Structures are given as C-alpha cells and as structure tokens.
CSV table of C-alpha atoms in Angstrom, one decimal:
chain,number,residue,atom,x,y,z
A,237,MET,CA,65.0,114.9,145.6
A,238,GLU,CA,63.7,114.2,149.1
A,239,ILE,CA,63.4,110.7,150.5
A,240,ARG,CA,59.8,109.5,151.0
A,241,THR,CA,58.4,106.2,152.3
A,242,ILE,CA,55.7,103.8,151.3
A,243,HIS,CA,54.6,100.4,152.6
A,244,ALA,CA,54.6,97.6,150.0
A,245,ASN,CA,54.7,93.8,150.2
A,246,GLY,CA,55.2,94.0,154.0
A,247,VAL,CA,58.2,96.3,153.7
A,248,GLU,CA,58.6,100.0,154.5
A,249,PHE,CA,60.4,101.3,151.4
A,250,ALA,CA,62.2,104.6,151.2
A,251,TYR,CA,62.4,106.1,147.7
A,252,LEU,CA,63.4,109.2,145.7
A,253,ALA,CA,60.9,110.8,143.4
A,254,VAL,CA,60.7,113.6,140.8
A,255,GLY,CA,58.2,114.6,138.2
A,256,GLU,CA,54.5,114.1,137.5
A,257,GLY,CA,52.9,111.6,135.2
A,258,PRO,CA,52.9,107.8,134.6
A,259,LEU,CA,55.2,105.8,136.9
A,260,ALA,CA,58.8,105.2,135.9
A,261,LEU,CA,60.2,102.7,138.4
A,262,CYS,CA,64.0,102.7,138.7
A,263,LEU,CA,65.7,99.8,140.5
A,264,HIS,CA,69.3,99.7,141.7
A,265,GLY,CA,71.7,96.9,142.3
A,266,PHE,CA,74.8,96.1,144.4
A,267,PRO,CA,76.8,97.9,145.7
A,268,ASP,CA,74.6,100.9,144.9
A,269,THR,CA,71.6,102.9,146.0
A,270,ALA,CA,68.7,104.8,144.6
A,271,HIS,CA,71.0,107.8,144.1
A,272,THR,CA,72.5,105.9,141.1
A,273,TRP,CA,69.5,107.2,139.1
A,274,ARG,CA,70.4,110.9,139.6
A,275,HIS,CA,71.1,111.5,135.9
A,276,LEU,CA,68.2,109.4,134.5
A,277,MET,CA,65.4,110.6,136.8
A,278,PRO,CA,65.4,114.2,135.8
A,279,ALA,CA,65.4,113.1,132.1
A,280,LEU,CA,62.4,110.9,132.8
A,281,ALA,CA,60.6,113.7,134.6
A,282,GLY,CA,61.4,116.0,131.6
A,283,ARG,CA,59.7,113.5,129.3
A,284,GLY,CA,56.6,113.5,131.5
A,285,TYR,CA,57.0,110.6,133.9
A,286,ARG,CA,56.9,110.4,137.7
A,287,ALA,CA,60.3,108.8,138.2
A,288,VAL,CA,60.6,106.8,141.4
A,289,ALA,CA,63.7,105.1,142.7
A,290,PRO,CA,63.2,102.9,145.8
A,291,PHE,CA,66.1,101.7,148.0
A,292,MET,CA,65.8,98.0,147.5
A,293,ARG,CA,64.8,95.7,150.4
A,294,GLY,CA,67.4,95.8,153.2
A,295,TYR,CA,69.1,98.9,151.8
A,296,ALA,CA,68.7,101.8,154.4
A,297,PRO,CA,66.6,103.8,154.7
A,298,THR,CA,64.4,101.0,153.5
A,299,GLU,CA,63.9,98.6,156.3
A,300,VAL,CA,65.4,95.2,156.6
A,301,PRO,CA,62.5,92.8,155.7
A,302,ALA,CA,61.2,90.8,158.6
A,303,ASP,CA,60.8,87.7,156.5
A,304,GLY,CA,64.6,87.8,155.6
A,305,ALA,CA,63.7,86.8,152.0
A,306,TYR,CA,66.0,88.0,149.2
A,307,GLU,CA,65.3,85.4,146.5
A,308,GLY,CA,64.3,86.7,143.0
A,309,ALA,CA,60.7,85.9,143.7
A,310,ALA,CA,60.7,88.3,146.6
A,311,LEU,CA,62.2,91.1,144.5
A,312,ALA,CA,59.6,90.5,141.8
A,313,ALA,CA,56.8,90.6,144.4
A,314,ASP,CA,58.3,93.9,145.7
A,315,VAL,CA,58.1,95.5,142.2
A,316,ALA,CA,54.6,94.3,141.7
A,317,ALA,CA,53.5,95.8,145.0
A,318,LEU,CA,55.4,99.0,144.4
A,319,HIS,CA,53.7,99.3,141.0
A,320,GLU,CA,50.3,99.1,142.7
A,321,GLU,CA,51.0,101.2,145.8
A,322,LEU,CA,52.6,104.0,143.8
A,323,GLY,CA,49.6,104.2,141.5
A,324,GLY,CA,51.1,102.6,138.5
A,325,ASP,CA,48.8,101.8,135.6
A,326,GLU,CA,49.2,100.4,132.1
A,327,ARG,CA,51.4,103.4,131.1
A,328,ALA,CA,54.0,102.6,133.7
A,329,VAL,CA,57.6,101.7,132.7
A,330,VAL,CA,60.4,99.9,134.7
A,331,ILE,CA,64.2,100.3,134.5
A,332,GLY,CA,66.6,98.0,136.5
A,333,HIS,CA,70.4,97.8,136.8
A,334,ASP,CA,72.4,94.8,138.2
A,335,TRP,CA,70.2,93.2,140.9
A,336,GLY,CA,67.4,95.6,139.7
A,337,ALA,CA,67.4,93.8,136.4
A,338,PHE,CA,66.2,90.5,137.9
A,339,PRO,CA,62.7,91.8,138.8
A,340,VAL,CA,62.5,93.6,135.4
A,341,TYR,CA,62.7,90.3,133.6
A,342,ALA,CA,60.1,88.8,136.0
A,343,THR,CA,57.6,91.7,135.7
A,344,ALA,CA,58.2,93.1,132.2
A,345,GLY,CA,54.7,92.1,131.1
A,346,ARG,CA,53.2,94.2,133.8
A,347,PHE,CA,54.8,97.4,132.4
A,348,ARG,CA,54.3,99.2,129.0
A,349,ARG,CA,58.1,99.3,128.5
A,350,ALA,CA,61.0,97.6,130.3
A,351,VAL,CA,64.8,98.3,130.4
A,352,ALA,CA,67.5,96.0,132.0
A,353,MET,CA,71.1,96.9,132.3
A,354,ALA,CA,74.4,95.1,133.1
A,355,VAL,CA,72.9,91.6,133.9
A,356,PRO,CA,71.4,89.6,131.1
A,357,PRO,CA,68.5,87.1,131.4
A,358,SER,CA,69.4,83.9,133.4
A,359,GLY,CA,69.6,81.9,130.2
A,360,ALA,CA,72.6,84.0,129.1
A,361,LEU,CA,74.0,84.6,132.5
A,362,PHE,CA,74.5,81.2,134.1
A,363,PRO,CA,76.5,79.6,131.2
A,364,ALA,CA,79.0,82.4,131.7
A,365,PHE,CA,79.9,81.1,135.1
A,366,LEU,CA,81.4,78.0,133.4
A,367,GLU,CA,84.1,80.2,131.8
A,368,TYR,CA,87.3,80.8,133.6
A,369,ASP,CA,87.6,84.5,133.0
A,370,GLN,CA,84.1,85.2,134.3
A,371,LEU,CA,84.7,83.0,137.3
A,372,LYS,CA,87.7,85.2,138.2
A,373,ARG,CA,85.6,88.4,137.8
A,374,SER,CA,82.9,86.8,140.0
A,375,PHE,CA,85.1,85.9,142.9
A,376,TYR,CA,82.9,88.1,145.2
A,377,VAL,CA,79.8,85.9,144.4
A,378,PHE,CA,81.5,82.9,146.0
A,379,LEU,CA,83.1,84.9,148.8
A,380,PHE,CA,79.6,86.1,149.7
A,381,GLN,CA,78.5,82.5,150.4
A,382,THR,CA,81.0,82.3,153.3
A,383,VAL,CA,81.2,83.7,156.9
A,384,LEU,CA,84.0,86.0,155.7
A,385,ALA,CA,81.7,88.1,153.5
A,386,GLU,CA,80.6,90.8,155.9
A,387,THR,CA,84.1,91.3,157.3
A,388,ALA,CA,85.6,91.5,153.8
A,389,VAL,CA,83.1,94.0,152.5
A,390,ALA,CA,83.5,96.2,155.6
A,391,MET,CA,87.3,96.4,155.2
A,392,PRO,CA,88.6,99.8,154.0
A,393,GLY,CA,88.9,100.0,150.3
A,394,PHE,CA,86.9,96.9,149.3
A,395,LEU,CA,83.9,98.7,147.8
A,396,GLU,CA,86.1,101.3,146.2
A,397,LYS,CA,88.2,98.6,144.5
A,398,LEU,CA,85.1,96.7,143.4
A,399,TRP,CA,83.7,99.8,141.7
A,400,ALA,CA,87.2,100.5,140.1
A,401,ASP,CA,87.4,97.0,138.7
A,402,TRP,CA,83.8,97.1,137.4
A,403,SER,CA,83.9,100.6,135.9
A,404,PRO,CA,87.6,101.4,135.1
A,405,GLY,CA,88.4,105.1,135.1
A,406,TYR,CA,85.1,106.2,136.8
A,407,ASP,CA,85.4,108.3,140.0
A,408,ALA,CA,83.0,106.4,142.3
A,409,GLY,CA,83.8,108.4,145.5
A,410,ARG,CA,80.3,109.9,145.7
A,411,ASP,CA,78.6,106.7,145.0
A,412,VAL,CA,80.6,104.7,147.5
A,413,GLU,CA,79.7,107.3,150.1
A,414,PHE,CA,76.0,106.7,149.4
A,415,VAL,CA,76.6,102.9,149.6
A,416,ARG,CA,78.3,103.1,153.0
A,417,ARG,CA,75.4,105.2,154.4
A,418,SER,CA,73.0,102.5,153.1
A,419,ILE,CA,74.7,99.3,154.0
A,420,GLY,CA,77.1,100.4,156.7
A,421,GLU,CA,75.2,98.9,159.5
A,422,PRO,CA,75.6,95.1,160.0
A,423,ALA,CA,71.9,94.3,159.4
A,424,ASN,CA,71.9,96.2,156.1
A,425,LEU,CA,75.2,94.7,155.0
A,426,ALA,CA,73.9,91.2,155.7
A,427,ALA,CA,70.8,92.0,153.7
A,428,ALA,CA,72.7,93.2,150.7
A,429,ILE,CA,74.9,90.0,150.8
A,430,GLY,CA,71.7,88.0,151.4
A,431,TYR,CA,70.7,88.5,147.7
A,432,TYR,CA,73.8,86.5,146.6
A,433,ARG,CA,73.3,83.8,149.3
A,434,ALA,CA,69.7,83.3,148.1
A,435,GLU,CA,70.7,83.2,144.4
A,436,LEU,CA,73.1,80.3,144.9
A,437,GLY,CA,71.0,78.5,147.4
A,438,THR,CA,73.2,79.0,150.5
A,439,THR,CA,70.1,80.5,152.0
A,440,PRO,CA,67.0,78.3,151.1
A,441,PRO,CA,64.0,80.0,149.5
A,442,SER,CA,61.5,81.4,152.0
A,443,GLY,CA,58.6,79.8,150.2
A,444,ARG,CA,56.6,83.0,150.7
A,445,TYR,CA,56.5,84.1,147.1
A,446,PRO,CA,55.5,82.3,143.8
A,447,GLU,CA,58.3,81.8,141.4
A,448,PRO,CA,58.0,84.1,138.4
A,449,SER,CA,58.5,83.1,134.8
A,450,PRO,CA,62.2,82.4,134.1
A,451,THR,CA,62.0,84.3,130.9
A,452,PRO,CA,60.7,87.9,130.3
A,453,THR,CA,57.0,88.1,129.4
A,454,GLY,CA,57.3,91.4,127.5
A,455,PRO,CA,59.9,93.2,125.3
A,456,VAL,CA,63.0,94.5,127.0
A,457,LEU,CA,65.7,96.9,126.0
A,458,TYR,CA,69.0,95.4,127.3
A,459,LEU,CA,72.1,97.6,127.7
A,460,HIS,CA,75.6,96.5,128.7
A,461,GLY,CA,78.9,98.4,129.0
A,462,ALA,CA,81.5,97.4,126.5
A,463,GLN,CA,84.2,97.6,129.2
A,464,ASP,CA,82.2,96.0,132.0
A,465,GLY,CA,84.6,94.5,134.5
A,466,CYS,CA,81.9,92.7,136.5
A,467,LEU,CA,80.2,90.8,133.7
A,468,GLY,CA,82.3,90.7,130.6
A,469,PRO,CA,80.8,92.1,127.4
A,470,GLU,CA,80.9,88.6,125.9
A,471,VAL,CA,78.1,87.7,128.4
A,472,ALA,CA,75.9,90.3,126.8
A,473,LYS,CA,76.3,88.7,123.3
A,474,GLY,CA,73.9,85.9,124.2
A,475,ALA,CA,71.3,88.2,125.9
A,476,PHE,CA,69.2,88.8,122.7
A,477,ASP,CA,68.7,85.0,122.3
A,478,HIS,CA,66.9,85.0,125.7
A,479,LEU,CA,64.7,88.1,125.2
A,480,PRO,CA,61.1,88.1,123.9
A,481,GLU,CA,60.2,89.1,120.4
A,482,GLY,CA,60.4,92.9,120.0
A,483,SER,CA,63.3,93.3,122.4
A,484,ARG,CA,66.6,95.1,121.6
A,485,ALA,CA,70.1,94.8,123.0
A,486,GLU,CA,72.9,97.4,122.8
A,487,LEU,CA,76.6,97.5,123.9
A,488,VAL,CA,77.5,101.0,125.2
A,489,ALA,CA,81.1,101.9,124.1
A,490,GLY,CA,83.4,103.4,126.6
A,491,ALA,CA,81.3,102.3,129.6
A,492,GLY,CA,81.8,99.7,132.3
A,493,HIS,CA,79.3,98.1,134.7
A,494,PHE,CA,77.7,101.4,135.9
A,495,LEU,CA,77.1,102.6,132.4
A,496,HIS,CA,74.2,104.9,133.3
A,497,LEU,CA,76.7,106.9,135.5
A,498,GLU,CA,79.6,106.7,133.2
A,499,ARG,CA,77.8,107.6,129.9
A,500,PRO,CA,74.6,109.3,131.2
A,501,ASP,CA,73.8,111.2,128.1
A,502,GLU,CA,74.0,108.2,125.8
A,503,VAL,CA,72.2,105.8,128.2
A,504,ASN,CA,69.5,108.4,128.8
A,505,ARG,CA,69.0,108.8,125.0
A,506,LEU,CA,68.8,105.0,124.4
A,507,ILE,CA,66.3,104.6,127.3
A,508,LEU,CA,64.1,107.6,126.3
A,509,ASP,CA,64.1,106.5,122.6
A,510,TRP,CA,63.0,103.0,123.7
A,511,LEU,CA,60.3,104.3,126.0
A,512,GLY,CA,58.9,106.6,123.3
A,513,PRO,CA,56.3,109.3,123.9
A,514,VAL,CA,54.3,109.3,127.2
A,515,VAL,CA,50.9,107.8,126.4
C-alpha cells in the first residue's frame, strides 16, 4: 500500500489505502502507526470497502499540526474532515484502536457502523484510574505529563518494553520499527505525547474545536483483549453500560492490547460480521 496525502482540518494527512467502495476509516493509537491495520485493510477491501488508514495528527509522514491541538475535540474534527475529504457518505464505517477509539465515540453517529478497540468510553475508563492495579499499568500517562517524557520514550528499549507489557508474547519488532520512523523526530514525539498532556489538562484546550458529545451517538462494537496489559480486561466489563442501544462488547481471548495484530483472523471476523454486507 502506497502512502498518499490529503488536506483535512488544516492538516496535511498521510494515509494508506486499498480497495474500492464505501469508505472504511481506520484510526491508530499510541505507540503505533497506520501500518497497524495491515491485516484488517485487505479484509475490508475484500468485502468491498475502500479502506483508508491515516497517520494521526503529528505522526509522520502526517505533519505536526500548526495549532498544536491534541485534545479529543481536535481528533473528532479530524475524523469528520477526513470523512468529507475522502468522499465518505452514509455508507462509510469507522474503526479505531487506542487513541483512535476516542474519535470513534465522538463521531459514531456520522458513520453507518463503528468499531472501537482497547479503550472503552470515558464513563467506563476514568473510574478505572482510581484502582491501584490500573494506576500501576498507567504509569506512562503520568510520566508523560512531565519534562522527562520525551527523554524516557527515546531511550533504547522503552517502546519495546511497553509493547511487551501491553501484548505479552507478541513479537512487536516490525511495529516498533514503524513507530520509530513515525515519531523518531523530536517534534513528532512531542506531538504523540501531546495527546496525553491534553487529556489530563497539562496542556490547556486550544478552544478551536467544539466539544463533542461525551457518549457515542450511534451503536458501537467494542473489542478488548482478555490479556491486555495496558488497560486491564476488568476495565472492559463496564464498557457496555456506556454504549448506546444496539451496541455490542466482546473480550478476545488470548489477545493483549494490540488484539487486531495478535489475533487478526478472529478480530477481522468480529469486525466484518458487525459491519455486515456493503450497502
């Protein structure tokens, strides 16, 4: 899949694309890239979609946004703009993992079908941070609020160990190589960490984007790895209570945080079944 570019919401986005048909927008998280969708995108194309995976704002080769905004409202505005600029219509679908799940919840009503993975809606997510075990897993979130963050992430082995903790037993060598190409430069690394600083308020909201609804406005398929070392599977148990009517939630056995890479056949099947026939 070749890398193409498109201008949306004031940002020059790079993206991977395969297939022809209604838009299937695939959104990655941290520390990851658009290449994370290398198993799902051909399956979506085979079903009759045009699968598009942008590198999220600040992740090279997408540019670092001039407005320096990384709050959830900016990510939602990006997805709405990408939907329009890529020719999405009422048949379009959206799939997001980790940080990519946040704009899925905010824009689900814009798409025919929506899938979120590894991060539940905020109503289920934030209470987990009051639990000791989850606080230990989430050390990096608090590290990222400090001036030590960029130095720590750039240290040899940091990203490899993070992937190993989050998806035990998965060989992430190829994925980490993609990540280093994408956020290896200081400006890109600061951008990736900027998402976390915006989420906890260390960086104030830019005020440029209207706040989206805190709860999804359309049905969502939520998937979570049963061995997730980033957000424990107990976090996923409350996800369904914060999803709209018609939603579905599934734990994927034998998978960690990057479940779509660890169990691609099963995750692809769950997603394609949820999406149903192309209309």
